[in-house]
Amino acid sequence: MSIPPGRGWWTGLPPAAGAAVMAAGIISVGLHLTGYETASLVALVLSVALWLVLAADFTARLVGDHGRFRAEADTPAALTAIAATTVIGTRLSLLGWQTMAAALLAISAALWPGLLLNVVRHWGRRMPGAAFLGCVATQGLAVLATAVAAGGHDWLDWAALAAFCLGLVLYVAAFLRFDLREVVGGAGDHWVAGGALSISALAGSKLTASPVWTGTAHEVLRDVTLAVLALSLVWYVVLLIAELRHPRPRYDIRRWATVFPLGMTAVACLSVADPAGVGWLLPLGEVLLWIAVGAWLLTFAALVSSHAKARLGPRRPPGPETTAR
């Protein structure tokens, strides 16, 4: 993508770059849950820095480039703006920065209806994995709402429950339009098919842990959460086997949408273990987390390598004047 003269490099970033924010943000959450606080904070700083860059570009397009804004708002990748914001808000909540988390929740909730409706209106019959971002963004709201609700705002737990249920509906709707050939030929965002279930399980775990629901309601939430997590792990295995049988080593910006589900599945296991009373999910989550960290490092290395090759450009064959020497 060419960048117009006089404009910053960030104006060339597509909405899909939001998945890089999501990837670093959820790995930061996972590292925090496993006690690696310094590494977690480093990942958080990277995530916030890129989020600020993308937020500035988003605002600039909204104010001064309506044509590009409308064109990009029609694509599922536009929903990474909401999902990325909720992931960062959730991590800030874990730091105890509830006011900031509440502000990011308000921003996400304000953007969510318009972007979601616009994206759903432009859904096709055979969609890539990015179609599941409607579920991801909605469940991200549910997760962040439960985090902010911990400050004594019970009504947010009810809002989170509504978002959780709607997110599951959106998952089914996206699955009916998902092109299953993406499993063996996708560029990276096909992993969101499993990641959307993982963030749904994470939202379910937060609702299960809430004191608002007891008795039968608590048991139903627990059972649904475990069922959703089990489905996400099935997707993990299927997608991993497909990757091994059909390697796609070339860098693509949509590969960040692979790293995010890897990290989200790990965090879902770590978060579901305690409220659901399934202890073996903890060691499984730790193993999956380090797989996600490795995938992040490999994707970052591929990004650096691709930019280095782009700077060098194709090598020119020797001309007649060279061979004459």
C-alpha positions as a Python dict, from the first residue, in 0.01 Angstrom:
ca = {
    (1, 'M'): (0, 0, 0),
    (2, 'S'): (146, 334, -105),
    (3, 'I'): (151, 626, 136),
    (4, 'P'): (61, 971, 1),
    (5, 'P'): (341, 1230, 21),
    (6, 'G'): (346, 1429, 341),
    (7, 'R'): (153, 1173, 542),
    (8, 'G'): (284, 955, 822),
    (9, 'W'): (367, 587, 789),
    (10, 'W'): (71, 498, 1009),
    (11, 'T'): (-174, 612, 739),
    (12, 'G'): (-79, 302, 542),
    (13, 'L'): (-196, 63, 813),
    (14, 'P'): (-522, -120, 732),
    (15, 'P'): (-786, -194, 999),
    (16, 'A'): (-650, -550, 1022),
    (17, 'A'): (-352, -401, 1208),
    (18, 'G'): (-582, -384, 1511),
    (19, 'A'): (-526, -758, 1553),
    (20, 'A'): (-163, -682, 1645),
    (21, 'V'): (-293, -471, 1937),
    (22, 'M'): (-523, -755, 2038),
    (23, 'A'): (-241, -1010, 2018),
    (24, 'A'): (1, -814, 2239),
    (25, 'G'): (-279, -718, 2477),
    (26, 'I'): (-406, -1069, 2541),
    (27, 'I'): (-53, -1205, 2581),
    (28, 'S'): (-1, -932, 2841),
    (29, 'V'): (-310, -1060, 3025),
    (30, 'G'): (-186, -1419, 3006),
    (31, 'L'): (160, -1330, 3136),
    (32, 'H'): (0, -1140, 3424),
    (33, 'L'): (-217, -1439, 3515),
    (34, 'T'): (90, -1665, 3523),
    (35, 'G'): (302, -1428, 3730),
    (36, 'Y'): (537, -1287, 3466),
    (37, 'E'): (459, -928, 3550),
    (38, 'T'): (759, -755, 3389),
    (39, 'A'): (707, -930, 3055),
    (40, 'S'): (336, -860, 3086),
    (41, 'L'): (397, -487, 3126),
    (42, 'V'): (630, -483, 2825),
    (43, 'A'): (359, -645, 2613),
    (44, 'L'): (106, -398, 2749),
    (45, 'V'): (325, -98, 2657),
    (46, 'L'): (363, -233, 2301),
    (47, 'S'): (-10, -288, 2275),
    (48, 'V'): (-100, 59, 2406),
    (49, 'A'): (157, 230, 2182),
    (50, 'L'): (16, 71, 1867),
    (51, 'W'): (-340, 134, 1988),
    (52, 'L'): (-262, 506, 2020),
    (53, 'V'): (-120, 511, 1666),
    (54, 'L'): (-426, 336, 1524),
    (55, 'A'): (-664, 551, 1729),
    (56, 'A'): (-502, 867, 1589),
    (57, 'D'): (-537, 734, 1234),
    (58, 'F'): (-897, 626, 1301),
    (59, 'T'): (-984, 976, 1421),
    (60, 'A'): (-804, 1141, 1129),
    (61, 'R'): (-999, 930, 880),
    (62, 'L'): (-1327, 994, 1060),
    (63, 'V'): (-1271, 1370, 1051),
    (64, 'G'): (-1085, 1427, 726),
    (65, 'D'): (-1110, 1122, 496),
    (66, 'H'): (-1474, 1014, 490),
    (67, 'G'): (-1437, 809, 172),
    (68, 'R'): (-1169, 584, 315),
    (69, 'F'): (-1342, 568, 652),
    (70, 'R'): (-1671, 449, 499),
    (71, 'A'): (-1497, 195, 276),
    (72, 'E'): (-1303, 44, 566),
    (73, 'A'): (-1599, 57, 806),
    (74, 'D'): (-1777, -191, 579),
    (75, 'T'): (-1517, -462, 640),
    (76, 'P'): (-1513, -703, 937),
    (77, 'A'): (-1158, -592, 1021),
    (78, 'A'): (-1303, -257, 1132),
    (79, 'L'): (-1431, -435, 1443),
    (80, 'T'): (-1074, -483, 1564),
    (81, 'A'): (-1101, -121, 1682),
    (82, 'I'): (-1357, -231, 1941),
    (83, 'A'): (-1195, -564, 2027),
    (84, 'A'): (-851, -408, 2073),
    (85, 'T'): (-991, -136, 2299),
    (86, 'T'): (-1169, -390, 2520),
    (87, 'V'): (-856, -607, 2552),
    (88, 'I'): (-648, -310, 2666),
    (89, 'G'): (-925, -198, 2900),
    (90, 'T'): (-936, -544, 3056),
    (91, 'R'): (-560, -542, 3115),
    (92, 'L'): (-573, -194, 3268),
    (93, 'S'): (-848, -316, 3499),
    (94, 'L'): (-613, -590, 3622),
    (95, 'L'): (-370, -313, 3715),
    (96, 'G'): (-645, -152, 3922),
    (97, 'W'): (-697, 138, 3679),
    (98, 'Q'): (-1074, 111, 3690),
    (99, 'T'): (-1145, 468, 3581),
    (100, 'M'): (-942, 422, 3265),
    (101, 'A'): (-1100, 81, 3205),
    (102, 'A'): (-1446, 236, 3240),
    (103, 'A'): (-1354, 509, 2991),
    (104, 'L'): (-1240, 249, 2736),
    (105, 'L'): (-1560, 54, 2797),
    (106, 'A'): (-1761, 368, 2721),
    (107, 'I'): (-1564, 429, 2399),
    (108, 'S'): (-1607, 68, 2289),
    (109, 'A'): (-1978, 66, 2367),
    (110, 'A'): (-2028, 390, 2172),
    (111, 'L'): (-1851, 253, 1862),
    (112, 'W'): (-2000, -96, 1878),
    (113, 'P'): (-2358, -52, 1746),
    (114, 'G'): (-2272, 151, 1436),
    (115, 'L'): (-1967, -52, 1333),
    (116, 'L'): (-2133, -388, 1399),
    (117, 'L'): (-2449, -306, 1205),
    (118, 'N'): (-2248, -166, 916),
    (119, 'V'): (-2028, -476, 899),
    (120, 'V'): (-2317, -724, 929),
    (121, 'R'): (-2505, -544, 650),
    (122, 'H'): (-2210, -614, 419),
    (123, 'W'): (-2163, -980, 508),
    (124, 'G'): (-2132, -1210, 207),
    (125, 'R'): (-2217, -1576, 157),
    (126, 'R'): (-1862, -1710, 183),
    (127, 'M'): (-1665, -1517, 440),
    (128, 'P'): (-1310, -1541, 578),
    (129, 'G'): (-1242, -1587, 947),
    (130, 'A'): (-1271, -1212, 1001),
    (131, 'A'): (-1649, -1263, 994),
    (132, 'F'): (-1621, -1388, 1353),
    (133, 'L'): (-1494, -1048, 1468),
    (134, 'G'): (-1853, -946, 1535),
    (135, 'C'): (-1860, -1212, 1805),
    (136, 'V'): (-1513, -1115, 1929),
    (137, 'A'): (-1598, -746, 1963),
    (138, 'T'): (-1925, -822, 2142),
    (139, 'Q'): (-1768, -1069, 2383),
    (140, 'G'): (-1486, -821, 2441),
    (141, 'L'): (-1749, -579, 2568),
    (142, 'A'): (-1884, -851, 2796),
    (143, 'V'): (-1539, -924, 2941),
    (144, 'L'): (-1457, -558, 3003),
    (145, 'A'): (-1803, -490, 3147),
    (146, 'T'): (-1758, -766, 3407),
    (147, 'A'): (-1415, -623, 3494),
    (148, 'V'): (-1561, -277, 3554),
    (149, 'A'): (-1864, -427, 3733),
    (150, 'A'): (-1629, -562, 4000),
    (151, 'G'): (-1627, -209, 4141),
    (152, 'G'): (-1988, -256, 4260),
    (153, 'H'): (-2185, -184, 3941),
    (154, 'D'): (-2407, -494, 3923),
    (155, 'W'): (-2606, -358, 3628),
    (156, 'L'): (-2293, -402, 3417),
    (157, 'D'): (-2302, -775, 3489),
    (158, 'W'): (-2650, -788, 3336),
    (159, 'A'): (-2528, -589, 3036),
    (160, 'A'): (-2237, -831, 3007),
    (161, 'L'): (-2477, -1127, 3015),
    (162, 'A'): (-2676, -974, 2729),
    (163, 'A'): (-2356, -918, 2529),
    (164, 'F'): (-2244, -1275, 2603),
    (165, 'C'): (-2570, -1420, 2467),
    (166, 'L'): (-2567, -1192, 2162),
    (167, 'G'): (-2204, -1283, 2096),
    (168, 'L'): (-2296, -1652, 2080),
    (169, 'V'): (-2575, -1570, 1833),
    (170, 'L'): (-2331, -1372, 1620),
    (171, 'Y'): (-2091, -1665, 1627),
    (172, 'V'): (-2354, -1899, 1484),
    (173, 'A'): (-2449, -1643, 1219),
    (174, 'A'): (-2084, -1601, 1118),
    (175, 'F'): (-2023, -1975, 1114),
    (176, 'L'): (-2308, -2023, 865),
    (177, 'R'): (-2126, -1782, 631),
    (178, 'F'): (-1771, -1900, 702),
    (179, 'D'): (-1593, -2052, 404),
    (180, 'L'): (-1451, -2374, 548),
    (181, 'R'): (-1189, -2382, 272),
    (182, 'E'): (-1017, -2106, 469),
    (183, 'V'): (-904, -2370, 718),
    (184, 'V'): (-649, -2498, 465),
    (185, 'G'): (-597, -2182, 262),
    (186, 'G'): (-657, -1883, 489),
    (187, 'A'): (-397, -1612, 539),
    (188, 'G'): (-423, -1611, 917),
    (189, 'D'): (-761, -1469, 1016),
    (190, 'H'): (-921, -1815, 982),
    (191, 'W'): (-797, -1877, 1339),
    (192, 'V'): (-1059, -1630, 1462),
    (193, 'A'): (-1312, -1911, 1411),
    (194, 'G'): (-1165, -2065, 1726),
    (195, 'G'): (-1056, -1745, 1896),
    (196, 'A'): (-1413, -1614, 1898),
    (197, 'L'): (-1517, -1916, 2102),
    (198, 'S'): (-1222, -1867, 2335),
    (199, 'I'): (-1316, -1508, 2416),
    (200, 'S'): (-1675, -1629, 2462),
    (201, 'A'): (-1548, -1879, 2717),
    (202, 'L'): (-1350, -1602, 2887),
    (203, 'A'): (-1664, -1389, 2909),
    (204, 'G'): (-1854, -1688, 3044),
    (205, 'S'): (-1589, -1747, 3310),
    (206, 'K'): (-1619, -1388, 3431),
    (207, 'L'): (-1997, -1418, 3448),
    (208, 'T'): (-1971, -1752, 3629),
    (209, 'A'): (-1741, -1594, 3887),
    (210, 'S'): (-1980, -1304, 3947),
    (211, 'P'): (-2178, -1315, 4275),
    (212, 'V'): (-2484, -1183, 4090),
    (213, 'W'): (-2579, -1534, 3977),
    (214, 'T'): (-2618, -1825, 4218),
    (215, 'G'): (-2786, -2162, 4216),
    (216, 'T'): (-2926, -2280, 3883),
    (217, 'A'): (-2819, -1965, 3697),
    (218, 'H'): (-2461, -2017, 3812),
    (219, 'E'): (-2465, -2383, 3706),
    (220, 'V'): (-2606, -2300, 3363),
    (221, 'L'): (-2339, -2036, 3305),
    (222, 'R'): (-2069, -2281, 3416),
    (223, 'D'): (-2193, -2556, 3185),
    (224, 'V'): (-2226, -2323, 2885),
    (225, 'T'): (-1879, -2183, 2949),
    (226, 'L'): (-1723, -2529, 2963),
    (227, 'A'): (-1904, -2635, 2645),
    (228, 'V'): (-1784, -2324, 2460),
    (229, 'L'): (-1428, -2373, 2583),
    (230, 'A'): (-1434, -2737, 2471),
    (231, 'L'): (-1543, -2629, 2122),
    (232, 'S'): (-1266, -2370, 2110),
    (233, 'L'): (-1009, -2638, 2197),
    (234, 'V'): (-1147, -2859, 1919),
    (235, 'W'): (-1102, -2570, 1676),
    (236, 'Y'): (-748, -2522, 1810),
    (237, 'V'): (-657, -2883, 1725),
    (238, 'V'): (-824, -2871, 1382),
    (239, 'L'): (-656, -2544, 1285),
    (240, 'L'): (-317, -2655, 1416),
    (241, 'I'): (-332, -2978, 1213),
    (242, 'A'): (-430, -2776, 905),
    (243, 'E'): (-132, -2544, 958),
    (244, 'L'): (108, -2837, 985),
    (245, 'R'): (-30, -3006, 673),
    (246, 'H'): (-59, -2686, 470),
    (247, 'P'): (220, -2452, 589),
    (248, 'R'): (181, -2081, 516),
    (249, 'P'): (516, -1932, 621),
    (250, 'R'): (490, -1607, 423),
    (251, 'Y'): (417, -1298, 635),
    (252, 'D'): (73, -1146, 609),
    (253, 'I'): (-71, -881, 838),
    (254, 'R'): (-361, -1118, 903),
    (255, 'R'): (-116, -1344, 1086),
    (256, 'W'): (-169, -1126, 1392),
    (257, 'A'): (-524, -1261, 1383),
    (258, 'T'): (-364, -1603, 1436),
    (259, 'V'): (-161, -1494, 1738),
    (260, 'F'): (-463, -1340, 1912),
    (261, 'P'): (-670, -1663, 1919),
    (262, 'L'): (-366, -1859, 2038),
    (263, 'G'): (-326, -1619, 2329),
    (264, 'M'): (-699, -1596, 2392),
    (265, 'T'): (-737, -1974, 2416),
    (266, 'A'): (-458, -1982, 2674),
    (267, 'V'): (-619, -1702, 2878),
    (268, 'A'): (-959, -1869, 2854),
    (269, 'C'): (-818, -2191, 3001),
    (270, 'L'): (-643, -2001, 3281),
    (271, 'S'): (-958, -1801, 3360),
    (272, 'V'): (-1214, -2083, 3340),
    (273, 'A'): (-1017, -2320, 3567),
    (274, 'D'): (-1108, -2161, 3902),
    (275, 'P'): (-1477, -2063, 3864),
    (276, 'A'): (-1556, -2388, 3683),
    (277, 'G'): (-1355, -2599, 3928),
    (278, 'V'): (-1146, -2772, 3659),
    (279, 'G'): (-789, -2763, 3787),
    (280, 'W'): (-615, -2926, 3490),
    (281, 'L'): (-703, -2626, 3274),
    (282, 'L'): (-432, -2424, 3455),
    (283, 'P'): (-129, -2622, 3330),
    (284, 'L'): (-291, -2651, 2988),
    (285, 'G'): (-336, -2274, 2978),
    (286, 'E'): (30, -2217, 3069),
    (287, 'V'): (149, -2446, 2789),
    (288, 'L'): (-81, -2274, 2538),
    (289, 'L'): (38, -1934, 2657),
    (290, 'W'): (402, -2009, 2574),
    (291, 'I'): (294, -2138, 2233),
    (292, 'A'): (120, -1801, 2182),
    (293, 'V'): (432, -1610, 2295),
    (294, 'G'): (640, -1811, 2049),
    (295, 'A'): (391, -1737, 1771),
    (296, 'W'): (406, -1366, 1856),
    (297, 'L'): (785, -1365, 1834),
    (298, 'L'): (782, -1556, 1504),
    (299, 'T'): (522, -1321, 1356),
    (300, 'F'): (718, -1016, 1469),
    (301, 'A'): (1036, -1161, 1317),
    (302, 'A'): (849, -1225, 991),
    (303, 'L'): (723, -866, 996),
    (304, 'V'): (1075, -728, 1038),
    (305, 'S'): (1208, -956, 766),
    (306, 'S'): (934, -858, 520),
    (307, 'H'): (999, -487, 580),
    (308, 'A'): (1373, -538, 534),
    (309, 'K'): (1315, -713, 203),
    (310, 'A'): (1073, -441, 93),
    (311, 'R'): (1335, -173, 166),
    (312, 'L'): (1603, -354, -30),
    (313, 'G'): (1369, -426, -321),
    (314, 'P'): (1435, -676, -598),
    (315, 'R'): (1799, -707, -700),
    (316, 'R'): (1872, -582, -1054),
    (317, 'P'): (2047, -825, -1287),
    (318, 'P'): (2391, -708, -1406),
    (319, 'G'): (2376, -492, -1719),
    (320, 'P'): (2604, -501, -2021),
    (321, 'E'): (2833, -240, -1870),
    (322, 'T'): (2877, -460, -1560),
    (323, 'T'): (2951, -781, -1748),
    (324, 'A'): (3198, -596, -1972),
    (325, 'R'): (3415, -537, -1673),
}
